[in-house]
Short mmCIF file of C-alpha atoms and ligand atoms in Angstrom, two decimals:
data_model
loop_
_atom_site.label_atom_id
_atom_site.label_comp_id
_atom_site.label_asym_id
_atom_site.label_seq_id
_atom_site.Cartn_x
_atom_site.Cartn_y
_atom_site.Cartn_z
CA MET A 120 92.88 83.88 102.84
CA CYS A 121 90.84 81.87 100.44
CA GLY A 122 91.14 79.72 97.36
CA ILE A 123 88.86 80.37 94.41
CA PHE A 124 88.25 78.45 91.21
CA GLY A 125 85.93 78.81 88.21
CA ILE A 126 85.45 76.95 84.94
CA ILE A 127 83.42 77.42 81.73
CA ASN A 128 82.57 75.18 78.77
CA ALA A 129 83.66 72.15 80.73
CA ALA A 130 82.55 68.56 80.65
CA ASP A 131 81.83 67.71 84.29
CA ALA A 132 82.40 71.29 85.50
CA ALA A 133 81.60 70.63 89.17
CA ARG A 134 83.97 67.69 89.45
CA LYS A 135 86.76 69.71 87.82
CA THR A 136 86.03 72.50 90.31
CA TYR A 137 86.25 69.95 93.12
CA TYR A 138 89.73 68.97 91.92
CA GLY A 139 90.66 72.62 91.58
CA LEU A 140 89.55 73.34 95.15
CA HIS A 141 91.38 70.27 96.35
CA ALA A 142 94.65 71.66 94.96
CA LEU A 143 93.90 75.00 96.65
CA GLN A 144 93.01 73.49 100.03
CA HIS A 145 96.04 75.11 101.71
CA ARG A 146 94.45 78.53 101.11
CA GLY A 147 91.50 77.87 103.41
CA GLN A 148 90.21 75.00 105.49
CA GLU A 149 87.13 76.38 107.22
CA SER A 150 84.54 75.71 104.58
CA ALA A 151 84.11 74.79 100.93
CA GLY A 152 81.43 75.25 98.31
CA ILE A 153 80.62 74.72 94.63
CA VAL A 154 77.87 76.35 92.56
CA THR A 155 76.91 75.37 89.00
CA THR A 156 74.46 76.61 86.37
CA ALA A 157 71.56 74.42 85.29
CA TYR A 158 68.15 74.69 83.69
CA ASP A 159 65.07 73.88 85.73
CA ALA A 160 62.60 72.53 83.15
CA ALA A 161 59.66 72.55 85.54
CA ARG A 162 60.09 76.20 86.43
CA LYS A 163 61.37 77.06 82.95
CA ARG A 164 64.32 79.05 84.21
CA ALA A 165 68.01 78.89 84.85
CA ILE A 166 69.03 77.95 88.37
CA MET A 167 72.25 77.81 90.35
CA PRO A 168 72.39 74.72 92.53
CA ALA A 169 74.94 74.90 95.34
CA ILE A 170 76.59 72.64 97.89
CA ARG A 171 78.40 74.42 100.68
CA ASN A 172 79.44 73.41 104.15
CA PHE A 173 82.03 73.70 106.89
CA GLY A 174 85.10 71.52 106.55
CA LEU A 175 87.65 70.46 103.99
CA VAL A 176 86.80 69.88 100.34
CA THR A 177 86.85 66.11 100.88
CA ASP A 178 84.49 66.46 103.87
CA VAL A 179 81.98 68.65 102.07
CA PHE A 180 81.95 66.55 98.88
CA ARG A 181 81.75 62.97 100.10
CA ASP A 182 79.10 61.77 97.69
CA ASP A 183 80.29 61.38 94.10
CA ALA A 184 76.71 61.30 92.80
CA VAL A 185 76.25 65.05 93.36
CA PHE A 186 78.54 65.80 90.43
CA GLN A 187 76.24 63.99 87.96
CA HIS A 188 72.98 65.10 89.48
CA LYS A 189 72.60 68.13 91.68
CA LEU A 190 75.73 69.86 90.38
CA ALA A 191 75.42 68.92 86.69
CA GLY A 192 76.27 71.65 84.17
CA ASP A 193 79.18 72.96 82.13
CA MET A 194 80.02 76.02 84.23
CA ALA A 195 80.91 76.18 87.93
CA ILE A 196 82.66 78.25 90.57
CA GLY A 197 84.06 77.15 93.93
CA HIS A 198 85.56 78.57 97.10
CA ASN A 199 87.70 77.43 100.05
CA ARG A 200 87.35 79.73 103.02
CA TYR A 201 89.76 81.03 105.63
CA SER A 202 87.85 83.86 107.21
CA THR A 203 89.30 87.34 107.52
CA SER A 204 86.10 89.38 107.57
CA GLY A 205 82.87 87.91 108.87
CA SER A 206 82.47 85.20 111.44
CA SER A 207 83.87 81.77 110.72
CA THR A 208 81.04 80.00 112.52
CA ASN A 209 78.16 81.62 110.65
CA ALA A 210 76.99 79.22 107.92
CA ALA A 211 75.57 82.13 105.90
CA ASN A 212 79.15 83.27 105.26
CA ILE A 213 80.15 80.14 103.37
CA GLN A 214 80.90 81.02 99.74
CA PRO A 215 80.19 81.05 96.84
CA PHE A 216 77.18 83.28 97.48
CA VAL A 217 74.22 82.92 95.11
CA VAL A 218 71.45 85.46 94.58
CA HIS A 219 68.65 86.00 92.12
CA TYR A 220 67.91 89.52 90.88
CA ARG A 221 66.33 91.23 87.86
CA ASN A 222 69.00 90.00 85.44
CA GLY A 223 68.93 86.38 86.57
CA ASN A 224 71.11 84.35 88.88
CA LEU A 225 74.44 85.54 90.13
CA ALA A 226 77.14 83.72 92.09
CA ILE A 227 80.34 85.13 93.55
CA ALA A 228 83.56 83.78 95.08
CA HIS A 229 85.96 86.27 96.68
CA ASN A 230 89.55 86.14 97.89
CA GLY A 231 90.73 89.26 99.67
CA ASN A 232 89.37 91.86 102.00
CA LEU A 233 87.53 95.04 101.03
CA SER A 234 88.81 98.11 102.83
CA ASN A 235 85.64 100.21 102.40
CA ALA A 236 83.08 97.47 103.07
CA THR A 237 82.06 98.95 106.43
CA GLN A 238 81.24 102.36 104.94
CA LEU A 239 79.38 100.84 101.98
CA ARG A 240 77.45 98.58 104.28
CA GLN A 241 76.41 101.47 106.49
CA LEU A 242 75.06 103.30 103.43
CA PHE A 243 73.09 100.25 102.37
CA ASP A 244 71.76 99.77 105.88
CA LEU A 245 70.43 103.35 105.89
CA ASN A 246 68.57 102.59 102.66
CA GLY A 247 66.99 99.51 104.15
CA THR A 248 69.01 96.87 102.31
CA LEU A 249 68.70 93.53 104.07
CA PHE A 250 71.99 91.68 104.46
CA GLN A 251 72.01 87.90 104.50
CA THR A 252 75.60 87.45 105.66
CA THR A 253 78.20 89.23 107.77
CA SER A 254 80.84 89.00 105.05
CA ASP A 255 82.31 92.00 103.21
CA THR A 256 81.75 90.17 99.90
CA GLU A 257 77.99 90.65 100.09
CA VAL A 258 78.22 94.40 99.43
CA ILE A 259 79.45 93.61 95.90
CA LEU A 260 76.20 91.75 95.19
CA HIS A 261 74.09 94.67 96.45
CA LEU A 262 76.14 97.10 94.38
CA ILE A 263 75.46 94.97 91.29
CA ALA A 264 71.74 94.57 92.02
CA GLN A 265 71.27 98.28 92.74
CA SER A 266 73.38 99.51 89.83
CA ARG A 267 71.56 101.81 87.39
CA GLN A 268 73.35 100.25 84.45
CA PHE A 269 71.29 98.21 82.02
CA ARG A 270 73.69 95.54 80.80
CA GLN A 271 74.82 93.01 83.35
CA ARG A 272 78.53 93.39 82.58
CA ASP A 273 78.19 97.15 83.10
CA GLN A 274 76.44 96.55 86.42
CA ILE A 275 79.35 94.37 87.52
CA LEU A 276 81.93 96.86 86.27
CA ASP A 277 80.02 99.59 88.09
CA ALA A 278 80.05 97.55 91.33
CA VAL A 279 83.68 96.50 91.31
CA SER A 280 84.71 100.09 90.57
CA GLN A 281 83.19 101.18 93.87
CA VAL A 282 84.85 98.70 96.19
CA GLU A 283 88.39 99.25 97.46
CA GLY A 284 91.05 97.04 98.93
CA ALA A 285 91.88 93.50 97.93
CA PHE A 286 89.64 91.46 95.70
CA SER A 287 90.26 88.61 93.35
CA LEU A 288 86.77 87.62 92.28
CA ILE A 289 85.12 84.96 90.19
CA LEU A 290 81.50 85.69 89.31
CA MET A 291 79.09 83.46 87.46
CA THR A 292 75.96 84.65 85.67
CA ASP A 293 73.52 82.37 83.84
CA ASP A 294 75.76 82.41 80.75
CA LYS A 295 79.11 83.97 81.67
CA LEU A 296 82.11 83.45 83.88
CA ILE A 297 83.71 86.71 84.99
CA ALA A 298 87.13 87.10 86.61
CA VAL A 299 88.12 90.35 88.30
CA ARG A 300 91.29 91.47 90.04
CA ASP A 301 91.55 94.72 91.97
CA PRO A 302 93.76 97.44 90.46
CA HIS A 303 96.54 96.82 93.01
CA GLY A 304 96.47 93.10 92.27
CA PHE A 305 96.86 92.17 95.95
CA ARG A 306 95.77 88.56 95.55
CA PRO A 307 96.74 86.29 92.65
CA LEU A 308 94.35 85.06 89.94
CA MET A 309 95.37 82.93 86.97
CA LEU A 310 93.78 81.96 83.68
CA GLY A 311 94.14 78.40 82.36
CA ARG A 312 92.89 76.35 79.43
CA ILE A 313 92.00 72.69 79.14
CA ASP A 314 92.45 71.51 75.60
CA GLU A 315 89.94 69.54 73.54
CA ALA A 316 91.57 66.19 74.22
CA HIS A 317 90.92 66.48 77.96
CA ASN A 318 87.43 67.95 77.72
CA GLN A 319 85.28 65.94 75.31
CA GLY A 320 86.42 67.68 72.17
CA LYS A 321 85.95 71.33 73.21
CA PRO A 322 88.28 73.71 75.03
CA ALA A 323 87.38 74.66 78.61
CA TRP A 324 88.75 77.75 80.37
CA CYS A 325 89.43 78.03 84.05
CA VAL A 326 90.42 80.66 86.58
CA ALA A 327 92.20 79.85 89.84
CA SER A 328 94.00 81.51 92.74
CA GLU A 329 97.14 79.52 91.94
CA SER A 330 98.36 77.59 88.93
CA CYS A 331 98.79 74.37 90.96
CA ALA A 332 95.02 73.92 90.45
CA PHE A 333 95.59 73.68 86.68
CA ASP A 334 98.19 70.92 86.87
CA LEU A 335 95.78 68.53 88.53
CA LEU A 336 93.25 69.10 85.73
CA GLY A 337 95.64 68.83 82.81
CA ALA A 338 95.03 72.52 82.13
CA THR A 339 97.76 74.77 80.84
CA TYR A 340 98.63 78.09 82.43
CA VAL A 341 97.73 80.87 79.99
CA ARG A 342 98.34 84.11 81.85
CA GLU A 343 97.46 86.12 84.92
CA ILE A 344 94.28 88.12 85.18
CA GLN A 345 95.96 91.54 85.21
CA PRO A 346 95.64 93.91 88.16
CA GLY A 347 92.54 96.01 87.41
CA GLU A 348 91.24 93.63 84.74
CA MET A 349 87.70 92.28 84.39
CA LEU A 350 87.65 89.35 81.97
CA VAL A 351 84.23 88.32 80.66
CA MET A 352 84.22 84.74 79.43
CA GLU A 353 81.38 83.53 77.26
CA LYS A 354 80.81 80.06 75.85
CA GLU A 355 80.74 81.30 72.25
CA ALA A 356 84.25 82.71 72.63
CA CYS A 357 85.76 79.59 74.21
CA GLU A 358 86.89 78.21 70.83
CA THR A 359 89.07 81.23 70.10
CA GLY A 360 89.71 82.52 73.61
CA ASN A 361 88.99 86.06 72.43
CA PHE A 362 87.19 87.17 75.56
CA GLU A 363 86.17 90.73 76.28
CA SER A 364 88.45 92.40 78.79
CA TYR A 365 87.69 95.63 80.63
CA LEU A 366 89.91 97.87 82.69
CA LEU A 367 88.94 99.18 86.12
CA LYS A 368 90.08 102.58 87.31
CA PRO A 369 93.88 102.27 87.18
CA THR A 370 96.07 103.03 90.21
CA SER A 371 99.52 104.53 90.17
CA GLN A 372 101.17 101.29 91.29
CA THR A 373 100.36 97.65 91.68
CA ALA A 374 100.80 96.11 95.15
CA GLN A 375 100.89 92.34 94.88
CA CYS A 376 101.14 90.56 98.22
CA ILE A 377 104.73 89.57 98.86
CA PHE A 378 103.62 87.25 101.66
CA GLU A 379 102.14 84.98 98.97
CA TYR A 380 105.74 84.24 97.98
CA VAL A 381 106.95 84.03 101.59
CA TYR A 382 104.34 81.68 103.00
CA PHE A 383 100.96 81.38 101.46
CA SER A 384 101.19 79.96 97.95
CA ARG A 385 102.35 76.48 97.11
CA PRO A 386 105.92 76.18 95.78
CA ASP A 387 104.65 74.37 92.68
CA SER A 388 102.48 77.36 91.71
CA ARG A 389 103.23 80.18 89.34
CA ILE A 390 101.91 83.47 90.68
CA PHE A 391 102.63 87.10 89.83
CA GLY A 392 104.57 85.83 86.81
CA GLU A 393 107.10 83.61 88.61
CA MET A 394 107.34 80.17 90.18
CA VAL A 395 106.94 80.34 93.95
CA ASP A 396 109.62 77.68 94.44
CA LYS A 397 112.21 79.78 92.65
CA VAL A 398 111.46 82.96 94.58
CA ARG A 399 111.31 81.15 97.92
CA ARG A 400 114.65 79.43 97.29
CA LYS A 401 116.13 82.84 96.53
CA PHE A 402 114.91 84.15 99.90
CA GLY A 403 116.96 81.41 101.55
CA LYS A 404 120.02 82.10 99.39
CA THR A 405 119.90 85.82 100.09
CA LEU A 406 119.62 85.14 103.81
CA ALA A 407 122.70 82.89 103.61
CA HIS A 408 124.70 85.96 102.55
CA GLU A 409 123.07 88.29 105.07
CA ALA A 410 123.06 86.00 108.09
CA PRO A 411 125.22 82.89 107.76
CA ALA A 412 125.21 80.28 110.51
CA PRO A 413 128.27 79.10 112.44
CA PHE A 414 130.13 75.90 111.58
CA ASP A 415 132.98 73.95 113.03
CA SER A 416 135.32 73.11 110.15
CA LYS A 417 136.96 70.33 112.13
CA GLY A 418 133.88 68.90 113.80
CA LYS A 419 130.55 67.54 112.63
CA ARG A 420 128.62 69.38 109.97
CA THR A 421 126.13 72.06 110.96
CA ILE A 422 122.59 70.80 110.37
CA VAL A 423 120.10 73.07 108.59
CA ILE A 424 116.49 72.06 109.21
CA PRO A 425 113.27 73.60 107.92
CA VAL A 426 110.15 73.99 110.01
CA PRO A 427 108.10 71.88 107.62
CA ASP A 428 106.40 72.35 105.25
CA SER A 429 106.22 76.07 104.74
CA SER A 430 109.97 76.68 104.89
CA ASN A 431 111.26 73.53 103.15
CA THR A 432 112.12 75.35 99.96
CA SER A 433 113.74 78.41 101.50
CA ALA A 434 115.73 76.29 103.99
CA MET A 435 117.11 74.28 101.10
CA GLY A 436 118.18 77.49 99.36
CA TYR A 437 119.81 78.66 102.60
CA ALA A 438 121.81 75.43 103.13
CA THR A 439 122.91 75.11 99.50
CA GLU A 440 124.10 78.68 99.37
CA LEU A 441 126.04 78.43 102.66
CA ASN A 442 128.02 75.53 101.22
CA LYS A 443 128.62 77.53 98.07
CA ILE A 444 129.94 80.46 100.09
CA TYR A 445 132.04 78.61 102.67
CA CYS A 446 133.21 75.38 101.06
CA HIS A 447 136.23 75.52 98.85
CA GLU A 448 137.43 73.09 96.16
CA GLY A 449 138.31 69.69 97.54
CA GLU A 450 136.92 70.44 100.97
CA ARG A 451 133.96 68.64 102.46
CA ASP A 452 130.70 70.52 103.00
CA HIS A 453 130.22 72.32 106.30
CA PHE A 454 126.42 72.36 106.22
CA ARG A 455 123.85 69.68 105.62
CA PHE A 456 120.15 70.07 104.88
CA GLU A 457 118.21 67.56 106.96
CA PHE A 458 114.73 66.94 108.25
CA GLY A 459 115.02 67.20 112.01
CA LEU A 460 111.37 68.05 112.55
CA ILE A 461 108.66 65.79 111.19
CA ARG A 462 105.19 67.10 110.68
CA ASN A 463 102.02 65.14 111.20
CA HIS A 464 99.69 66.00 108.32
CA TYR A 465 96.56 64.66 109.92
CA VAL A 466 96.01 67.15 112.72
CA GLY A 467 92.54 68.47 112.37
CA ARG A 468 90.72 69.45 115.49
CA THR A 469 92.11 67.46 118.35
CA PHE A 470 90.78 67.29 121.86
CA ILE A 471 93.03 68.57 124.59
CA SER A 472 92.07 67.39 128.02
CA PRO A 473 91.98 69.88 130.90
CA GLY A 474 95.23 70.11 132.79
CA GLN A 475 97.38 69.45 129.76
CA ASN A 476 99.55 72.31 128.62
CA ALA A 477 97.39 73.20 125.62
CA ARG A 478 99.96 75.29 123.78
CA GLU A 479 102.71 72.75 124.16
CA LEU A 480 100.48 69.85 123.21
CA LYS A 481 99.20 71.68 120.14
CA VAL A 482 102.72 71.98 118.78
CA ARG A 483 103.60 68.41 119.77
CA LEU A 484 100.53 67.13 117.95
CA LYS A 485 101.86 68.72 114.81
CA PHE A 486 105.64 68.24 115.09
CA ASN A 487 108.12 65.75 116.45
CA THR A 488 111.92 65.74 116.46
CA VAL A 489 114.37 63.25 114.93
CA GLU A 490 116.99 62.73 117.62
CA GLY A 491 119.53 61.07 115.33
CA VAL A 492 119.65 64.18 113.18
CA LEU A 493 119.89 66.73 115.99
CA LYS A 494 121.91 65.17 118.82
CA ASP A 495 125.21 66.94 119.58
CA ARG A 496 124.92 69.11 116.49
CA ILE A 497 124.97 72.79 115.76
CA VAL A 498 121.44 73.16 114.43
CA VAL A 499 120.03 75.98 112.31
CA MET A 500 116.24 76.11 112.26
CA VAL A 501 114.87 77.93 109.24
CA ASP A 502 111.31 79.24 109.15
CA ASP A 503 109.52 81.42 106.64
CA SER A 504 108.04 83.81 109.20
CA ILE A 505 107.39 84.39 112.88
CA VAL A 506 103.92 85.64 113.67
CA ARG A 507 103.14 85.12 117.36
CA GLY A 508 106.35 83.28 118.11
CA THR A 509 104.65 80.66 120.22
CA THR A 510 105.18 77.78 117.79
CA CYS A 511 108.82 78.68 117.24
CA ARG A 512 109.55 78.86 120.95
CA GLN A 513 108.08 75.44 121.59
CA LEU A 514 109.95 73.93 118.63
CA VAL A 515 113.24 75.36 119.86
CA LYS A 516 112.64 73.71 123.21
CA MET A 517 111.97 70.38 121.51
CA VAL A 518 115.09 70.64 119.34
CA ARG A 519 117.17 71.30 122.47
CA GLU A 520 115.56 68.35 124.24
CA ALA A 521 116.59 66.19 121.28
CA GLY A 522 120.19 67.03 122.14
CA ALA A 523 121.17 69.91 119.83
CA ARG A 524 124.41 71.53 120.99
CA GLU A 525 123.55 75.00 119.67
CA VAL A 526 120.30 76.26 118.14
CA HIS A 527 120.33 79.13 115.66
CA PHE A 528 117.13 80.49 114.18
CA ARG A 529 116.86 82.04 110.71
CA VAL A 530 113.72 83.60 109.25
CA THR A 531 113.48 83.98 105.49
CA SER A 532 111.43 87.19 105.65
CA PRO A 533 111.63 90.40 107.73
CA PRO A 534 109.89 90.75 111.12
CA VAL A 535 106.08 90.87 110.81
CA ILE A 536 105.18 94.14 112.53
CA SER A 537 101.79 95.10 111.12
CA PRO A 538 98.47 93.35 110.58
CA CYS A 539 97.22 92.67 107.09
CA TYR A 540 93.99 94.35 106.02
CA TYR A 541 94.00 92.80 102.57
CA GLY A 542 93.05 89.24 103.31
CA MET A 543 95.74 87.66 105.50
CA ASP A 544 94.69 86.64 108.97
CA PHE A 545 97.29 88.20 111.28
CA PRO A 546 96.76 89.14 114.92
CA THR A 547 96.77 92.69 116.29
CA PRO A 548 100.08 94.63 116.49
CA ASP A 549 100.41 93.93 120.23
CA GLU A 550 100.16 90.19 119.68
CA LEU A 551 102.83 90.12 116.98
CA PHE A 552 106.09 88.64 118.24
CA ALA A 553 108.39 91.28 116.77
CA ASN A 554 106.54 94.12 118.50
CA GLN A 555 107.04 92.71 121.96
CA PHE A 556 110.80 93.22 122.19
CA GLU A 557 113.24 96.10 122.13
CA ASP A 558 115.79 94.34 119.97
CA ILE A 559 116.83 91.10 118.33
CA ASP A 560 118.68 89.93 121.46
CA GLY A 561 115.48 90.17 123.46
CA MET A 562 113.70 88.08 120.85
CA ALA A 563 116.49 85.49 120.77
CA ALA A 564 116.47 85.21 124.57
CA TRP A 565 112.72 84.65 124.69
CA LEU A 566 112.88 82.02 121.95
CA GLY A 567 115.78 80.36 123.74
CA VAL A 568 118.16 80.39 120.76
CA ASP A 569 121.89 81.08 120.48
CA SER A 570 121.29 83.49 117.61
CA LEU A 571 118.36 84.85 115.62
CA ALA A 572 118.34 86.64 112.26
CA TYR A 573 115.72 87.76 109.77
CA LEU A 574 115.99 88.47 106.05
CA SER A 575 116.22 92.23 105.50
CA GLU A 576 113.50 94.16 103.67
CA GLU A 577 116.00 95.02 100.91
CA GLY A 578 117.03 91.37 100.70
CA LEU A 579 113.42 90.30 100.34
CA LEU A 580 112.69 92.79 97.57
CA GLU A 581 115.99 92.13 95.86
CA ALA A 582 115.29 88.38 95.83
CA VAL A 583 111.91 88.93 94.17
CA ARG A 584 113.37 91.37 91.67
CA GLU A 585 116.18 89.02 90.71
CA THR A 586 113.93 86.04 90.14
CA ASN A 587 110.96 87.75 88.57
CA SER A 588 111.73 88.86 85.04
CA ILE A 589 108.89 91.42 84.97
CA PRO A 590 109.21 92.95 88.41
CA PRO A 591 105.89 94.35 89.56
CA ASN A 592 105.43 96.32 92.73
CA TYR A 593 104.63 94.50 95.92
CA CYS A 594 102.64 95.15 99.05
CA THR A 595 104.99 94.78 102.01
CA ALA A 596 102.68 96.32 104.63
CA CYS A 597 103.03 93.43 107.10
CA PHE A 598 106.81 94.03 107.20
CA THR A 599 106.93 97.80 106.73
CA ASN A 600 103.64 99.22 108.04
CA LYS A 601 103.30 101.04 104.68
CA TYR A 602 99.78 100.36 103.45
CA PRO A 603 99.20 100.93 99.72
CA VAL A 604 95.44 101.42 100.26
CA PRO A 605 94.41 103.48 103.30
CA VAL A 606 92.91 101.23 105.93
CA GLN A 607 90.46 101.96 108.65
CA VAL A 608 91.95 100.18 111.63
CA PRO A 609 89.06 98.02 112.81
CA LYS A 610 87.60 98.77 116.21
CA GLU A 611 87.39 96.00 118.84
CA THR A 612 86.52 92.82 117.02
CA GLU A 613 85.52 94.07 113.61
CA LYS A 614 85.40 90.51 112.39
CA GLU A 615 82.32 89.94 114.51
CA ALA A 616 80.95 93.46 114.21
CA PHE A 617 77.98 92.49 112.06
CA GLU A 618 77.18 89.25 113.80
CA PHE A 619 73.50 88.79 114.37
CA VAL A 620 73.41 85.10 115.15
P1 5GP B 41 104.56 81.27 115.43
O1 5GP B 41 105.84 80.78 115.99
O2 5GP B 41 104.61 82.69 115.07
O3 5GP B 41 103.42 80.89 116.33
O4 5GP B 41 104.28 80.46 114.10
C1 5GP B 41 105.13 80.61 113.01
C2 5GP B 41 104.65 79.70 111.93
O5 5GP B 41 103.38 80.13 111.42
C3 5GP B 41 105.59 79.68 110.73
O6 5GP B 41 106.05 78.36 110.56
C4 5GP B 41 104.76 80.10 109.54
O7 5GP B 41 104.97 79.20 108.45
C5 5GP B 41 103.34 80.01 110.01
N1 5GP B 41 102.48 81.08 109.47
C6 5GP B 41 102.81 82.25 108.91
N2 5GP B 41 101.74 82.94 108.54
C7 5GP B 41 100.67 82.21 108.84
C8 5GP B 41 99.26 82.41 108.67
O8 5GP B 41 98.79 83.42 108.13
N3 5GP B 41 98.46 81.40 109.10
C9 5GP B 41 98.96 80.26 109.68
N4 5GP B 41 98.11 79.32 110.08
N5 5GP B 41 100.28 80.06 109.85
C10 5GP B 41 101.13 81.02 109.45
MG1 MG B 42 105.41 77.15 109.00
#
């Protein structure tokens, strides 16, 4: 996963990009970078200064002065990284990438994962192309540089027509900002506008993975970059917003990532045409009908707790709907939404001393229980997904230790059974929790819960359809093993396959 942001015609473009990346921090915490355009008077040519490093946005950009000096300019792109392809420890892989070729400077920020990068890279290797990174994104730059097209936009169109898989891209040339989304539209990409009043009297335009980046900047959400669209934004057209838009080779169906709604995006974002909060709440409501939790109408209320923060919204939907279904006029509620697990937001890398139970401590560093909420109660833990199951198991143990009478576990998405090859960092099929058991009872026993239930695949799709007024098609490969774009299952550790350092 990654967060990308770009802006054109902006006063203080780099600082606005910094705010944009800050809002998108949840999409990647390994590294961050910003590139701007500037003119080097001494060398009489355009340049693209960059600051990139490992760490969070606030770690990489500690010195405010860089925004006035090194990163001055009215156009910028930025990237937050969560590696899926290419090593996470190789500094060369930190985006945005910047190169210089016959048509000038070129910078690129990519969210997604190319499914034919290995084949393309092998072809380039045979021709003697020298790669600077081990990331799949670099092949796009070589395709642009080696294109036989004359105009730069045609070179880019030529390049992005040859790559397959998932790519939401923001490219920056010396005078243009270019946003591209693959024809399936796997990853989100939004267009926003900052009006004159907030940008020194001229409109600025921005592109971001999620609309929550616009809110922080006072930008308004305009629309999505469409699946298969390449939008070329030039300064001259910023007044009117009449940018040139090109269409890549269309596919029969779009395949937007449903896991963005389940887990990845922020609830305050609008993606794929709908608010994440609304869709996520609906997942919880649908699950309340499919898999209600027990209650004791004469005893204390059943407590519904989210595993914060990712399932807060869906757990609320679940609890509200259960009361709607089971509580009749004049009766008191049977269920109560509570916070029984508290999350520490400041866990970065923490040292674990030898001898300590690393797995247990890792979870305890992140979560603690609220005994007053859980003691002697029937507790329903709601989570958005189970990947390896190790966190869930530990949390169940902690909730029991806090005195819960019964523990029921509800997951607001179907079992994750297949890895993602389009930009989500999931483990191999064998490591996935759901693949390690014969049936749901086996899973429940291992987790140590009184009952376990997942949202059905139909329920998931139905919830999206009901909330999203223009229902597009979704990629559900992680839940169904049906991959919309053929994938080459990577051999051994593909992620490190090109490592040379
Ligand atoms: P598990 O019990 O499988 O170890 O962890 C489940 C938790 O992982 C859930 O709370 C879910 O929100 C979270 N999760 C789901 N997908 C991802 C992901 O791609 N990356 C990370 N870091 N966490 C995830
Ligand atoms: Mg979670």
